[in-house]
Coordinates of C-alpha atoms in Angstrom, one line a residue:
M1 CA 14.3 -0.6 21.9
S2 CA 12.1 2.1 20.3
N3 CA 10.3 1.4 17.0
A4 CA 11.9 4.5 15.5
L5 CA 15.3 2.9 16.0
N6 CA 14.1 -0.5 14.9
K7 CA 13.0 1.0 11.6
K8 CA 16.6 2.2 11.1
L9 CA 17.9 -1.2 11.9
L10 CA 15.4 -3.0 9.6
N11 CA 18.1 -4.5 7.4
L12 CA 19.9 -5.9 10.4
Y13 CA 16.7 -7.6 11.5
V14 CA 16.2 -9.0 8.0
F15 CA 19.7 -10.4 8.1
K16 CA 19.2 -12.0 11.5
D17 CA 15.9 -13.5 10.6
L18 CA 17.1 -14.8 7.2
I19 CA 20.0 -16.6 8.8
K20 CA 17.6 -18.4 11.1
R21 CA 15.0 -19.2 8.4
K22 CA 17.7 -20.4 6.0
K23 CA 19.0 -22.9 8.6
T24 CA 15.4 -24.2 9.0
L25 CA 15.0 -24.5 5.3
K26 CA 18.2 -26.4 4.8
R27 CA 17.3 -28.9 7.5
A28 CA 13.7 -29.3 6.4
V29 CA 14.5 -29.9 2.8
K30 CA 16.4 -33.0 3.9
D31 CA 13.8 -34.0 6.5
P32 CA 10.4 -32.4 5.8
A33 CA 9.1 -33.6 9.2
Y34 CA 11.4 -31.0 10.8
W35 CA 8.9 -28.3 9.6
I36 CA 6.5 -29.4 12.3
T37 CA 9.2 -29.7 14.9
A38 CA 10.2 -26.1 14.2
Q39 CA 6.6 -25.0 14.1
N40 CA 5.8 -26.4 17.5
K41 CA 8.9 -24.6 19.0
E42 CA 7.6 -21.3 17.6
I43 CA 4.0 -22.0 18.9
A44 CA 5.1 -22.4 22.5
D45 CA 6.5 -18.9 22.7
F46 CA 3.8 -17.3 20.5
V47 CA 0.9 -18.6 22.5
K48 CA 2.3 -17.2 25.8
Y49 CA 2.7 -13.9 24.0
I50 CA -0.8 -13.6 22.6
Y51 CA -2.4 -14.8 25.9
K52 CA -1.3 -11.5 27.5
I53 CA -3.2 -9.4 24.8
P54 CA -6.7 -8.5 26.0
F55 CA -8.3 -9.1 22.6
Y56 CA -7.0 -12.7 22.5
R57 CA -7.3 -13.3 26.2
K58 CA -11.0 -12.8 25.8
R59 CA -11.1 -15.3 22.9
F60 CA -9.2 -17.9 25.0
D61 CA -11.7 -17.4 27.9
E62 CA -14.7 -17.7 25.6
A63 CA -13.3 -21.0 24.2
G64 CA -12.7 -22.2 27.8
I65 CA -9.0 -22.9 27.2
G66 CA -5.6 -21.6 28.3
P67 CA -2.2 -21.3 26.6
D68 CA -1.2 -24.8 27.7
D69 CA -4.0 -26.2 25.5
I70 CA -2.3 -25.1 22.3
K71 CA 0.8 -27.0 21.6
T72 CA 0.4 -27.8 17.8
G73 CA -0.9 -26.1 14.7
E74 CA -4.0 -28.2 14.8
D75 CA -4.7 -27.0 18.4
F76 CA -5.3 -23.4 17.1
K77 CA -8.7 -24.7 15.9
K78 CA -9.8 -24.7 19.6
L79 CA -10.0 -20.9 19.2
P80 CA -12.6 -19.2 17.0
P81 CA -11.9 -18.0 13.5
L82 CA -10.9 -14.4 13.0
T83 CA -12.8 -12.5 10.2
K84 CA -11.4 -9.5 8.4
E85 CA -14.2 -7.3 9.9
E86 CA -13.3 -8.4 13.5
Y87 CA -9.6 -7.7 12.8
R88 CA -10.5 -4.3 11.3
A89 CA -12.6 -3.4 14.3
W90 CA -9.8 -4.3 16.7
L91 CA -7.3 -2.2 14.7
L92 CA -9.6 0.8 14.5
E93 CA -10.2 0.7 18.3
E94 CA -6.5 0.3 19.2
T95 CA -5.1 2.9 16.7
K96 CA -7.4 5.8 17.4
D97 CA -4.3 7.7 18.6
K98 CA -2.4 7.7 15.3
N99 CA 0.5 9.6 16.8
A100 CA 1.2 6.6 19.1
Y101 CA 1.8 4.5 16.0
K102 CA 3.8 6.9 13.9
D103 CA 7.0 4.8 14.2
W104 CA 5.2 1.6 13.2
M105 CA 5.2 0.3 9.7
H106 CA 1.9 1.4 8.1
R107 CA 0.4 0.2 4.9
Q108 CA -2.9 -0.7 3.3
T109 CA -4.3 -3.7 1.5
T110 CA -5.2 -3.1 -2.2
G111 CA -8.9 -3.5 -1.7
S112 CA -9.1 -5.8 -4.6
S113 CA -11.4 -8.1 -2.7
G114 CA -13.3 -5.5 -0.8
T115 CA -12.7 -2.4 1.4
P116 CA -9.0 -1.6 2.0
L117 CA -7.7 -2.5 5.4
D118 CA -5.2 -0.3 7.3
L119 CA -2.4 -2.4 8.7
Y120 CA 0.2 -1.6 11.4
S121 CA 3.2 -3.8 11.9
L122 CA 6.3 -3.6 14.1
P123 CA 9.6 -3.2 12.2
T124 CA 10.6 -6.6 13.4
D125 CA 7.4 -8.0 11.9
R126 CA 8.2 -6.5 8.5
A127 CA 11.8 -7.8 8.7
A128 CA 10.5 -11.3 9.1
E129 CA 8.2 -10.9 6.1
I130 CA 11.2 -9.7 4.0
A131 CA 13.3 -12.6 5.1
N132 CA 10.6 -15.1 4.0
L133 CA 10.5 -13.4 0.6
F134 CA 14.2 -14.0 0.1
R135 CA 13.7 -17.6 1.4
C136 CA 11.2 -18.1 -1.5
A137 CA 14.0 -17.4 -4.0
L138 CA 16.5 -19.5 -2.0
L139 CA 14.2 -22.5 -2.2
Q140 CA 14.5 -22.5 -6.0
D141 CA 18.2 -23.4 -5.7
K142 CA 19.1 -21.3 -8.8
G143 CA 22.2 -19.7 -7.3
Y144 CA 20.6 -16.6 -6.1
N145 CA 22.4 -14.9 -3.2
P146 CA 20.3 -12.4 -1.2
F147 CA 23.4 -10.7 0.1
T148 CA 24.9 -9.9 -3.3
G149 CA 22.1 -10.3 -5.8
R150 CA 20.3 -7.5 -7.6
I151 CA 16.5 -7.1 -7.1
F152 CA 13.8 -5.6 -9.3
S153 CA 10.2 -5.5 -8.1
T154 CA 6.9 -4.2 -9.4
M155 CA 4.4 -3.5 -6.7
V156 CA 1.1 -1.7 -6.3
P157 CA 2.3 1.3 -4.2
K158 CA 3.5 4.6 -5.5
P159 CA 6.6 4.4 -7.8
K160 CA 9.9 4.6 -6.0
A161 CA 13.3 5.2 -7.5
K162 CA 16.0 3.4 -5.5
K163 CA 15.4 2.1 -2.1
K164 CA 17.5 -0.3 -0.1
I165 CA 14.8 -2.2 1.8
S166 CA 16.9 -5.3 2.4
I167 CA 20.3 -6.8 3.0
G168 CA 21.4 -7.0 -0.6
P169 CA 22.3 -4.4 -3.2
T170 CA 19.7 -1.7 -4.3
N171 CA 16.2 -2.9 -4.9
I172 CA 14.8 -1.1 -8.0
Q173 CA 11.0 -0.7 -7.5
K174 CA 8.4 0.3 -10.1
S175 CA 4.7 0.8 -9.8
S176 CA 2.9 -2.2 -11.3
I177 CA 0.4 0.2 -13.0
S178 CA 3.2 1.9 -15.0
E179 CA 3.0 1.6 -18.8
P180 CA 4.4 -1.6 -20.3
D181 CA 7.3 0.1 -22.2
E182 CA 8.4 1.8 -19.0
L183 CA 8.4 -1.4 -17.1
V184 CA 10.4 -3.2 -19.7
E185 CA 13.0 -0.5 -19.9
A186 CA 13.3 -0.3 -16.1
Y187 CA 13.6 -4.1 -15.8
N188 CA 16.3 -4.4 -18.4
D189 CA 18.2 -1.4 -16.9
A190 CA 18.1 -3.1 -13.5
R191 CA 19.4 -6.5 -14.8
P192 CA 18.0 -8.3 -11.7
D193 CA 19.0 -11.6 -10.3
F194 CA 15.7 -11.9 -8.6
Y195 CA 12.5 -10.2 -10.0
Y196 CA 9.3 -10.3 -8.0
G197 CA 5.9 -8.6 -8.6
N198 CA 2.2 -9.2 -8.9
K199 CA 1.4 -11.5 -11.8
T200 CA -0.2 -8.8 -13.9
A201 CA 3.0 -6.8 -14.1
V202 CA 5.2 -9.8 -14.6
L203 CA 3.0 -10.9 -17.4
M204 CA 2.7 -7.5 -18.9
I205 CA 6.5 -7.1 -19.2
A206 CA 6.7 -10.5 -20.8
Q207 CA 3.8 -9.8 -23.3
Y208 CA 5.2 -6.4 -24.3
A209 CA 8.7 -7.8 -24.8
L210 CA 7.5 -10.7 -27.0
E211 CA 5.2 -8.5 -29.0
H212 CA 8.0 -6.0 -29.8
N213 CA 10.9 -8.5 -30.1
I214 CA 12.7 -7.1 -27.1
K215 CA 15.0 -9.5 -25.4
L216 CA 14.6 -9.5 -21.6
H217 CA 17.5 -9.8 -19.2
T218 CA 17.6 -13.4 -18.0
P219 CA 17.2 -13.5 -14.1
K220 CA 18.1 -16.3 -11.8
C221 CA 14.5 -16.5 -10.6
V222 CA 11.1 -14.8 -11.1
G223 CA 8.5 -14.7 -8.3
S224 CA 4.9 -14.0 -9.1
I225 CA 2.8 -12.6 -6.2
S226 CA -0.8 -11.8 -5.4
E227 CA -2.7 -13.4 -8.3
A228 CA -3.2 -17.0 -9.5
L229 CA -0.9 -18.2 -12.2
D230 CA -2.9 -19.8 -15.0
D231 CA -1.3 -22.1 -17.6
N232 CA -1.3 -19.4 -20.3
A233 CA 0.5 -16.9 -18.1
R234 CA 3.1 -19.5 -17.1
R235 CA 3.8 -20.3 -20.7
M236 CA 4.3 -16.7 -21.8
I237 CA 6.4 -15.7 -18.7
N238 CA 8.7 -18.7 -19.2
K239 CA 9.1 -17.8 -22.9
A240 CA 10.1 -14.3 -22.1
Y241 CA 12.3 -14.6 -19.1
G242 CA 13.7 -18.1 -19.7
P243 CA 12.3 -21.5 -18.7
G244 CA 12.7 -22.9 -15.2
R245 CA 12.8 -19.6 -13.3
L246 CA 9.1 -18.8 -12.5
F247 CA 7.7 -19.6 -9.1
D248 CA 4.5 -18.6 -7.3
I249 CA 4.6 -16.8 -4.0
Y250 CA 1.4 -17.2 -2.1
G251 CA 0.5 -14.6 0.6
C252 CA -1.5 -11.5 1.4
A253 CA -0.8 -8.1 2.9
E254 CA -2.1 -9.1 6.4
V255 CA 0.1 -12.1 7.0
G256 CA 2.9 -11.7 4.5
N257 CA 4.0 -14.6 2.2
F258 CA 3.4 -18.0 3.7
A259 CA 3.8 -20.5 0.9
V260 CA 5.7 -20.9 -2.3
D261 CA 6.0 -23.5 -5.1
R262 CA 9.1 -24.5 -6.9
A263 CA 9.8 -23.7 -10.5
S264 CA 10.5 -27.4 -11.0
E265 CA 7.2 -28.4 -9.4
P266 CA 4.6 -25.7 -10.1
G267 CA 1.3 -25.8 -8.2
K268 CA 2.5 -27.6 -5.1
H269 CA 3.1 -24.9 -2.5
L270 CA 5.4 -25.5 0.4
I271 CA 4.0 -23.8 3.5
W272 CA 6.5 -21.9 5.7
N273 CA 5.4 -23.9 8.7
D274 CA 7.9 -22.3 11.0
T275 CA 6.4 -18.9 10.5
H276 CA 2.7 -19.7 9.8
V277 CA 0.1 -22.2 10.7
A278 CA -2.3 -23.2 8.0
N279 CA -5.7 -24.8 8.9
L280 CA -8.9 -25.2 7.0
Y281 CA -12.3 -23.8 8.0
N282 CA -15.3 -25.8 6.9
K283 CA -12.9 -28.7 6.1
K284 CA -14.0 -31.4 3.7
A285 CA -12.2 -34.5 2.5
V286 CA -11.4 -34.6 -1.3
E287 CA -13.2 -37.6 -2.8
G288 CA -10.9 -40.2 -4.2
Q289 CA -7.7 -38.8 -2.6
D290 CA -6.0 -39.8 0.6
N291 CA -5.0 -37.1 3.1
A292 CA -6.4 -34.3 0.9
Y293 CA -9.0 -31.7 2.1
T294 CA -10.6 -28.5 0.9
G295 CA -11.9 -25.5 2.8
Q296 CA -11.4 -21.8 3.5
L297 CA -7.8 -21.1 4.4
M298 CA -7.4 -20.1 8.1
L299 CA -4.0 -18.7 9.0
T300 CA -2.1 -18.0 12.1
S301 CA 1.1 -15.9 11.6
L302 CA 3.7 -16.7 14.2
I303 CA 5.9 -13.8 13.2
H304 CA 3.5 -10.9 13.7
R305 CA 3.6 -9.5 17.2
G306 CA 2.3 -6.0 16.6
F307 CA -1.3 -6.9 16.0
P308 CA -1.2 -10.7 15.8
L309 CA -3.4 -12.7 13.5
V310 CA -4.8 -16.0 14.9
N311 CA -7.1 -18.2 12.8
Y312 CA -7.4 -15.4 10.2
I313 CA -9.9 -16.2 7.4
V314 CA -7.9 -15.2 4.4
G315 CA -10.8 -15.5 2.0
D316 CA -9.4 -18.2 -0.3
T317 CA -10.6 -21.7 -0.8
V318 CA -7.7 -24.1 -1.1
E319 CA -6.8 -27.8 -1.1
I320 CA -4.3 -29.0 1.4
T321 CA -2.6 -32.4 1.1
Y322 CA -0.7 -34.0 4.0
E323 CA 2.5 -35.9 3.3
D324 CA 3.8 -37.7 6.4
G325 CA 1.9 -35.2 8.5
V326 CA 3.3 -32.1 6.7
P327 CA 0.7 -29.9 4.9
Y328 CA 1.2 -28.6 1.3
I329 CA -1.2 -26.4 -0.5
T330 CA -1.8 -28.4 -3.7
R331 CA -4.6 -26.3 -5.2
I332 CA -5.7 -22.7 -4.8
L333 CA -9.3 -22.7 -5.8
G334 CA -9.9 -19.0 -5.7
R335 CA -11.2 -16.3 -3.5
T336 CA -14.5 -17.0 -1.8
N337 CA -16.0 -13.8 -3.2
D338 CA -14.6 -14.3 -6.8
V339 CA -17.6 -16.3 -8.1
I340 CA -20.2 -16.3 -10.9
K341 CA -23.5 -16.0 -9.0
N342 CA -26.8 -17.8 -9.8
A343 CA -30.3 -16.5 -8.9
D344 CA -31.0 -19.7 -6.8
G345 CA -28.0 -18.9 -4.4
S346 CA -25.5 -21.3 -5.9
S347 CA -22.4 -20.2 -7.7
F348 CA -19.6 -21.1 -10.1
K349 CA -16.0 -20.7 -8.9
W350 CA -12.6 -20.5 -10.5
M351 CA -12.3 -24.2 -10.9
H352 CA -15.3 -24.1 -13.3
I353 CA -13.8 -21.2 -15.3
N354 CA -10.4 -23.0 -15.5
R355 CA -12.2 -25.9 -17.3
I356 CA -13.7 -23.5 -19.8
M357 CA -10.3 -21.9 -20.7
F358 CA -8.1 -25.0 -20.5
G359 CA -5.8 -25.5 -23.4
I360 CA -6.6 -22.3 -25.3
T361 CA -3.0 -21.2 -25.4
D362 CA -3.1 -18.3 -27.9
I363 CA -5.1 -16.1 -25.5
T364 CA -2.7 -14.0 -23.4
Q365 CA -5.2 -12.6 -20.9
F366 CA -8.8 -13.1 -20.0
R367 CA -11.5 -11.8 -17.7
I368 CA -15.1 -12.9 -17.2
V369 CA -17.5 -10.2 -16.2
Q370 CA -21.0 -11.0 -14.9
K371 CA -23.5 -8.2 -15.7
T372 CA -26.7 -10.0 -14.5
Y373 CA -27.5 -13.5 -13.3
T374 CA -27.8 -14.7 -16.9
D375 CA -25.3 -12.4 -18.8
L376 CA -21.6 -13.1 -19.0
T377 CA -19.0 -11.2 -21.0
F378 CA -15.7 -13.0 -21.8
V379 CA -13.0 -10.3 -22.2
L380 CA -10.2 -11.8 -24.2
A381 CA -6.8 -10.4 -25.2
S382 CA -4.5 -11.5 -28.0
Q383 CA -2.3 -9.8 -30.6
D384 CA -2.8 -10.2 -34.4
M385 CA -5.3 -13.1 -34.2
S386 CA -7.4 -13.8 -37.3
D387 CA -11.1 -13.4 -37.2
E388 CA -11.4 -17.1 -38.1
R389 CA -9.4 -18.1 -35.0
K390 CA -11.4 -15.8 -32.8
A391 CA -14.6 -17.4 -34.0
E392 CA -13.2 -20.9 -33.2
I393 CA -12.3 -19.8 -29.7
E394 CA -15.7 -18.2 -29.1
D395 CA -17.4 -21.4 -30.3
T396 CA -15.2 -23.5 -28.0
I397 CA -15.8 -21.3 -25.0
T398 CA -19.5 -21.2 -25.6
K399 CA -19.8 -25.0 -25.9
R400 CA -17.8 -25.6 -22.8
A401 CA -19.7 -23.0 -20.8
R402 CA -23.0 -24.5 -21.8
E403 CA -21.8 -27.9 -20.6
I404 CA -20.7 -26.5 -17.2
F405 CA -23.3 -23.8 -16.6
G406 CA -26.2 -25.9 -18.0
E407 CA -29.4 -24.7 -19.6
D408 CA -32.0 -26.1 -17.1
M409 CA -34.9 -24.3 -15.5
N410 CA -32.8 -23.4 -12.5
K411 CA -32.0 -20.0 -13.9
K412 CA -28.3 -21.0 -14.5
A413 CA -28.3 -20.5 -18.3
K414 CA -25.9 -17.8 -19.3
N415 CA -26.1 -15.5 -22.3
I416 CA -22.5 -15.2 -23.4
T417 CA -20.9 -12.3 -25.3
F418 CA -17.3 -11.6 -26.2
E419 CA -14.9 -8.6 -26.2
W420 CA -11.5 -8.7 -27.8
H421 CA -8.6 -6.4 -26.9
D422 CA -4.8 -6.3 -27.6
R423 CA -4.2 -6.0 -23.9
I424 CA -6.4 -5.9 -20.7
P425 CA -5.1 -3.1 -18.5
P426 CA -4.7 -3.7 -14.8
D427 CA -7.2 -2.4 -12.2
P428 CA -6.2 0.6 -10.1
T429 CA -5.1 -2.0 -7.6
G430 CA -2.5 -3.2 -10.1
K431 CA -4.2 -6.5 -10.6
I432 CA -6.4 -8.1 -13.2
R433 CA -9.3 -9.9 -11.5
I434 CA -10.3 -12.9 -13.6
L435 CA -13.8 -13.2 -12.2
V436 CA -15.8 -10.0 -11.7
S437 CA -19.5 -10.2 -10.7
E438 CA -21.5 -7.0 -10.8
V439 CA -24.5 -8.8 -9.3
K440 CA -25.2 -7.5 -5.8

């Protein structure tokens, strides 16, 4: 069947895939070990498929293995990791004739972590991604029905009015870089059962509504995508939309969403093991914890057949904990390139910044900008805060930063300055990067 026809049948493919994934979810919730059984079934077919692709056949040959050598998720580590630049080079080579791919689903990464990447997916690949998105909401068990529920989404691409991209009623989409008052009005007009969007937009709606005493429609569930949810953001979002509705969807444009936490259990991300394989590159055991490891997340998407991704280095450092052999992402430690750099080659990551900002609940947004090796600016946002309280916060941050960064002779001492704003606007990508280093 042609891709042009498959694009027209996208909703049908979403329906078909959701039914399948919903059955797996229902069984695996009762018996978590079933995730691995379902994964191994998917792997058997997927490995045969990719072995026929010259790009991957070469990688198999270089590793000295064949498709029969990969039967489990762990077995994928027998193949080499796939970097973004290697994937980009393959895509550029294969898609020189753009006309040959005119009926594929074409999109681009935001470029928030580097150079944007042009992506090409089969319509069936995209349908599988959408089905997983709905499954994230179904996991919450809040009564959301993807076949009848209304959806509102705030995403980075150009604003769109009404577009039926799924199996349910109209999905109202707004650009996440719209003005806050426009987003609030559009959200309340849509009265969604399920709202999903990048954290910056979800938080911006909440912040504007609370500041202007606007009551937001109460949805069944709210999914935050694309950016880490800190404690302050969770608190404000829960206050604005209603408690017990917020959950974090973990994913990226290349592989779609592959993990999600529950509103009732924030921070512990269930991996969609039947559609993705999560392994760790440079894996290290977590001291003092059983069956817990950290490393760079290395993903294989079992649902992408257009340009498959096998052992793709996502660029995030995470902690994975195994419970009866089933992996869960228990901590997202941040992007590997989101760091505060030191002149001696070492760096401070998100986990260090989290310790500095912990418990300061009256700050609504923050960003740390590194100008030089020794100069840091904390950009903080809060409405109607007294100068006295600002001074207290600055003193707390400075003391904590000195404890963490140190003032030794290893050139790690930081000169700290502060900027205060009512609101930190999103980047052109629609996000607010928390750690920004301008040091090359």
